[in-house]
């Protein structure tokens, strides 16, 4: 079964850091781009970052550039989102997603992990 | 502020049809593929349409997608109570070099 499972969410103070993980199973992880998407409370979906198969290409939404870093470990079938200088605006459910059979569209999603930035 | 603009809400009675618009520009919708997602809060989003008008396996043909210029449309026919959800268009923006989602539309079945 194709599956993505996020972990690492939690409560963090403003200015703090957190590392999210997304573990994949059921497909050849190293063949696919991986993406993080978030949804703040009461808001819509926001694309956050993506990474290509060999980590040679990474893209970020402007609001997280310089603060978030996406990475992957193809041996562990996992990718990560290192988040620093967190602010209240980063409070959200973070989903990992991939485009396995539908180029440019996310046909596989995790269930999300909640990040709350608060003192 | 989302790069892609959608109406906040649409509603119709069971069995009726709704359409959801998604407006963008030359750097996204006009030159890139559009996808559509159904999202029930608390659950993972579900892909409904990819490459403007294709349905993944398992998505009913009640859902359809189209694109013209810098706008795209999702249609839902034979509306069912289970269709109540938030719907998002999505794609890539070549100017921003990042993915983008629409502002989201809440569908209510009256």
Coordinates of C-alpha atoms in Angstrom, one line a residue:
Chain A
X1 CA 0.0 0.0 0.0
X2 CA 1.3 3.4 -0.9
X3 CA 1.6 5.5 2.2
X4 CA 3.1 8.7 3.5
X5 CA 3.3 9.3 7.2
X6 CA 4.4 12.6 8.8
X7 CA 5.8 13.0 12.2
X8 CA 7.7 15.6 14.3
X9 CA 4.9 18.2 14.8
X10 CA 4.3 19.7 18.2
X11 CA 4.3 22.9 20.3
X12 CA 7.3 25.2 19.8
X13 CA 8.0 28.7 21.1
X14 CA 8.3 31.7 18.8
X15 CA 11.8 31.8 17.3
X16 CA 12.3 28.1 17.9
X17 CA 13.0 25.2 15.5
X18 CA 11.4 22.0 14.6
X19 CA 12.1 19.2 12.2
X20 CA 9.3 17.4 10.4
X21 CA 9.7 13.9 8.8
X22 CA 7.7 12.1 6.2
X23 CA 8.3 8.4 5.8
X24 CA 7.2 6.8 2.5
X25 CA 6.3 3.2 1.8
X26 CA 4.8 1.2 -1.0
X27 CA 6.6 2.9 -3.9
X28 CA 10.2 3.5 -5.1
X29 CA 10.8 6.7 -3.1
X30 CA 14.0 7.7 -4.9
X31 CA 12.1 8.0 -8.2
X32 CA 9.8 10.9 -7.1
X33 CA 9.7 14.5 -6.2
X34 CA 8.4 15.2 -2.7
X35 CA 6.5 18.2 -1.5
X36 CA 5.3 19.8 1.8
X37 CA 2.0 21.6 1.9
X38 CA 0.5 23.3 4.9
X39 CA -2.9 24.6 6.1
X40 CA -3.1 27.2 8.8
X41 CA -6.2 27.2 11.1
X42 CA -9.1 28.6 9.1
X43 CA -7.0 29.1 6.0
X44 CA -6.5 27.3 2.7
X45 CA -3.8 25.0 1.5
X46 CA -0.4 26.6 1.0
X47 CA 2.4 25.0 -1.0
X48 CA 5.6 25.2 1.1
X49 CA 8.6 23.4 -0.6
X50 CA 9.6 20.6 -2.8
X51 CA 12.7 18.5 -3.6
X52 CA 13.6 16.4 -6.6
X53 CA 14.8 12.8 -6.7
X54 CA 18.5 13.4 -5.9
X55 CA 18.0 16.5 -3.9
X56 CA 19.8 18.6 -6.5
X57 CA 16.8 20.9 -6.9
X58 CA 14.8 22.5 -4.1
X59 CA 12.1 25.1 -4.3
X60 CA 10.5 27.2 -1.5
X61 CA 7.5 29.6 -1.1
X62 CA 8.8 33.1 -0.5
X63 CA 7.5 33.2 3.1
X64 CA 9.8 30.4 4.3
X65 CA 12.9 31.0 2.2
X66 CA 15.9 31.3 4.4
X67 CA 14.1 29.7 7.4
X68 CA 13.0 26.3 6.1
X69 CA 15.2 23.6 4.6
X70 CA 13.9 20.6 2.7
X71 CA 16.0 17.5 2.5
X72 CA 15.7 13.7 1.8
X73 CA 17.3 10.4 2.6
X74 CA 16.6 7.9 -0.2
X75 CA 18.0 5.1 1.9
X76 CA 15.5 5.7 4.7
X77 CA 12.7 6.5 2.3
X78 CA 12.1 9.7 4.1
X79 CA 12.2 13.4 3.5
X80 CA 12.3 16.2 6.0
X81 CA 11.5 19.9 6.6
X82 CA 13.8 21.7 9.0
X83 CA 12.0 24.8 10.2
X84 CA 13.8 27.6 12.1
X85 CA 12.9 31.1 13.3
X86 CA 9.3 29.9 13.6
X87 CA 6.5 32.5 14.1
X88 CA 2.8 32.3 14.8
X89 CA 2.2 32.4 11.1
X90 CA 3.8 29.0 10.7
X91 CA 1.2 27.4 12.9
X92 CA -0.5 24.9 10.6
X93 CA -1.1 21.3 9.8
X94 CA 1.8 20.2 7.5
X95 CA 1.2 17.6 4.9
X96 CA 3.7 15.7 2.8
X97 CA 2.6 14.8 -0.7
X98 CA 3.9 13.3 -3.9
X99 CA 3.0 13.0 -7.6
X100 CA 3.4 9.3 -8.3
X101 CA 1.2 8.8 -11.3
X102 CA 0.0 12.3 -12.1
X103 CA 2.8 14.7 -13.1
X104 CA 2.3 18.1 -11.6
X105 CA -0.5 17.0 -9.3
X106 CA -0.4 15.3 -5.9
X107 CA -2.1 11.9 -5.9
X108 CA -0.6 10.7 -2.6
X109 CA -0.9 12.6 0.7
X110 CA -0.1 12.0 4.3
X111 CA -2.6 12.7 7.0
X112 CA -0.6 15.7 8.3
X113 CA 1.2 16.7 11.5
X114 CA 0.2 19.8 13.5
X115 CA 2.8 22.5 14.3
X116 CA 1.8 25.1 16.9
X117 CA 4.0 28.1 17.5
X118 CA 3.0 29.7 20.7
X119 CA 4.6 30.9 24.0
Chain B
X1 CA -3.2 36.2 -0.5
X2 CA -3.5 33.3 -3.0
X3 CA -2.1 33.6 -6.5
X4 CA -5.1 31.7 -7.8
X5 CA -8.5 33.1 -7.0
X6 CA -11.6 31.1 -6.3
X7 CA -15.1 32.0 -5.0
X8 CA -15.3 31.5 -1.3
X9 CA -18.4 29.4 -1.5
X10 CA -21.0 27.7 -3.8
X11 CA -24.1 25.8 -2.9
X12 CA -26.8 23.8 -4.6
X13 CA -29.4 21.2 -3.8
X14 CA -28.8 17.4 -4.1
X15 CA -28.7 16.3 -7.7
X16 CA -27.9 19.7 -9.0
X17 CA -24.7 21.0 -10.6
X18 CA -22.1 23.4 -9.3
X19 CA -19.1 25.0 -11.0
X20 CA -16.0 26.4 -9.3
X21 CA -13.8 28.9 -11.1
X22 CA -10.1 29.4 -10.6
X23 CA -8.5 32.5 -12.0
X24 CA -4.8 33.0 -12.5
X25 CA -2.4 34.4 -15.0
X26 CA 0.1 33.8 -17.7
X27 CA 2.8 32.3 -15.3
X28 CA 0.5 29.7 -13.9
X29 CA -2.9 28.6 -15.3
X30 CA -2.4 29.9 -18.8
X31 CA 0.8 28.0 -19.4
X32 CA 0.8 25.2 -16.8
X33 CA -1.4 22.2 -16.0
X34 CA -4.2 22.7 -13.4
X35 CA -5.2 20.2 -10.8
X36 CA -8.2 20.1 -8.4
X37 CA -8.4 18.7 -4.9
X38 CA -11.2 17.9 -2.5
X39 CA -10.4 18.5 1.2
X40 CA -12.5 17.5 4.1
X41 CA -11.1 19.2 7.3
X42 CA -9.1 16.7 9.4
X43 CA -8.4 14.5 6.4
X44 CA -5.8 14.3 3.7
X45 CA -6.7 16.2 0.5
X46 CA -7.8 14.1 -2.4
X47 CA -6.9 14.6 -6.0
X48 CA -9.9 15.0 -8.3
X49 CA -8.5 16.3 -11.6
X50 CA -5.0 16.5 -13.0
X51 CA -3.6 17.9 -16.3
X52 CA -6.6 20.2 -16.5
X53 CA -9.3 17.6 -17.2
X54 CA -8.1 14.1 -16.4
X55 CA -9.6 12.0 -13.6
X56 CA -7.5 9.6 -11.5
X57 CA -8.7 6.1 -11.2
X58 CA -11.6 5.9 -8.8
X59 CA -12.9 9.5 -9.2
X60 CA -16.4 9.5 -10.4
X61 CA -17.2 11.1 -13.8
X62 CA -19.5 13.5 -11.9
X63 CA -16.3 15.6 -11.5
X64 CA -14.9 17.3 -14.5
X65 CA -12.3 19.9 -15.3
X66 CA -11.7 22.4 -18.0
X67 CA -9.3 25.3 -18.8
X68 CA -9.5 28.3 -21.0
X69 CA -6.8 30.9 -21.1
X70 CA -5.9 31.9 -17.5
X71 CA -9.0 30.4 -15.9
X72 CA -10.0 26.9 -15.0
X73 CA -13.2 25.4 -13.9
X74 CA -14.2 22.4 -11.8
X75 CA -17.7 21.0 -12.4
X76 CA -19.6 18.7 -10.1
X77 CA -22.9 17.2 -11.4
X78 CA -25.4 15.1 -9.5
X79 CA -24.4 16.8 -6.2
X80 CA -24.4 14.5 -3.2
X81 CA -24.2 15.3 0.5
X82 CA -20.8 13.6 0.6
X83 CA -19.5 16.2 -1.8
X84 CA -19.6 18.8 1.0
X85 CA -16.0 19.8 1.3
X86 CA -13.5 22.5 0.5
X87 CA -12.2 22.4 -3.1
X88 CA -8.8 23.8 -4.3
X89 CA -7.3 24.4 -7.6
X90 CA -3.5 24.0 -7.9
X91 CA -0.6 24.1 -10.1
X92 CA 2.9 25.6 -10.7
X93 CA 3.9 29.2 -11.1
X94 CA 6.9 29.7 -13.4
X95 CA 7.4 33.3 -12.3
X96 CA 7.5 32.4 -8.6
X97 CA 9.2 29.0 -9.2
X98 CA 6.9 27.4 -6.6
X99 CA 3.7 25.5 -6.5
X100 CA 0.4 27.4 -5.9
X101 CA -3.1 26.7 -4.6
X102 CA -6.3 28.6 -5.1
X103 CA -7.9 30.4 -2.2
X104 CA -10.4 27.5 -1.8
X105 CA -14.1 27.1 -2.3
X106 CA -16.5 25.6 0.2
X107 CA -19.2 23.5 -1.4
X108 CA -22.5 23.3 0.6
X109 CA -25.2 20.8 -0.4
X110 CA -28.5 22.4 0.6

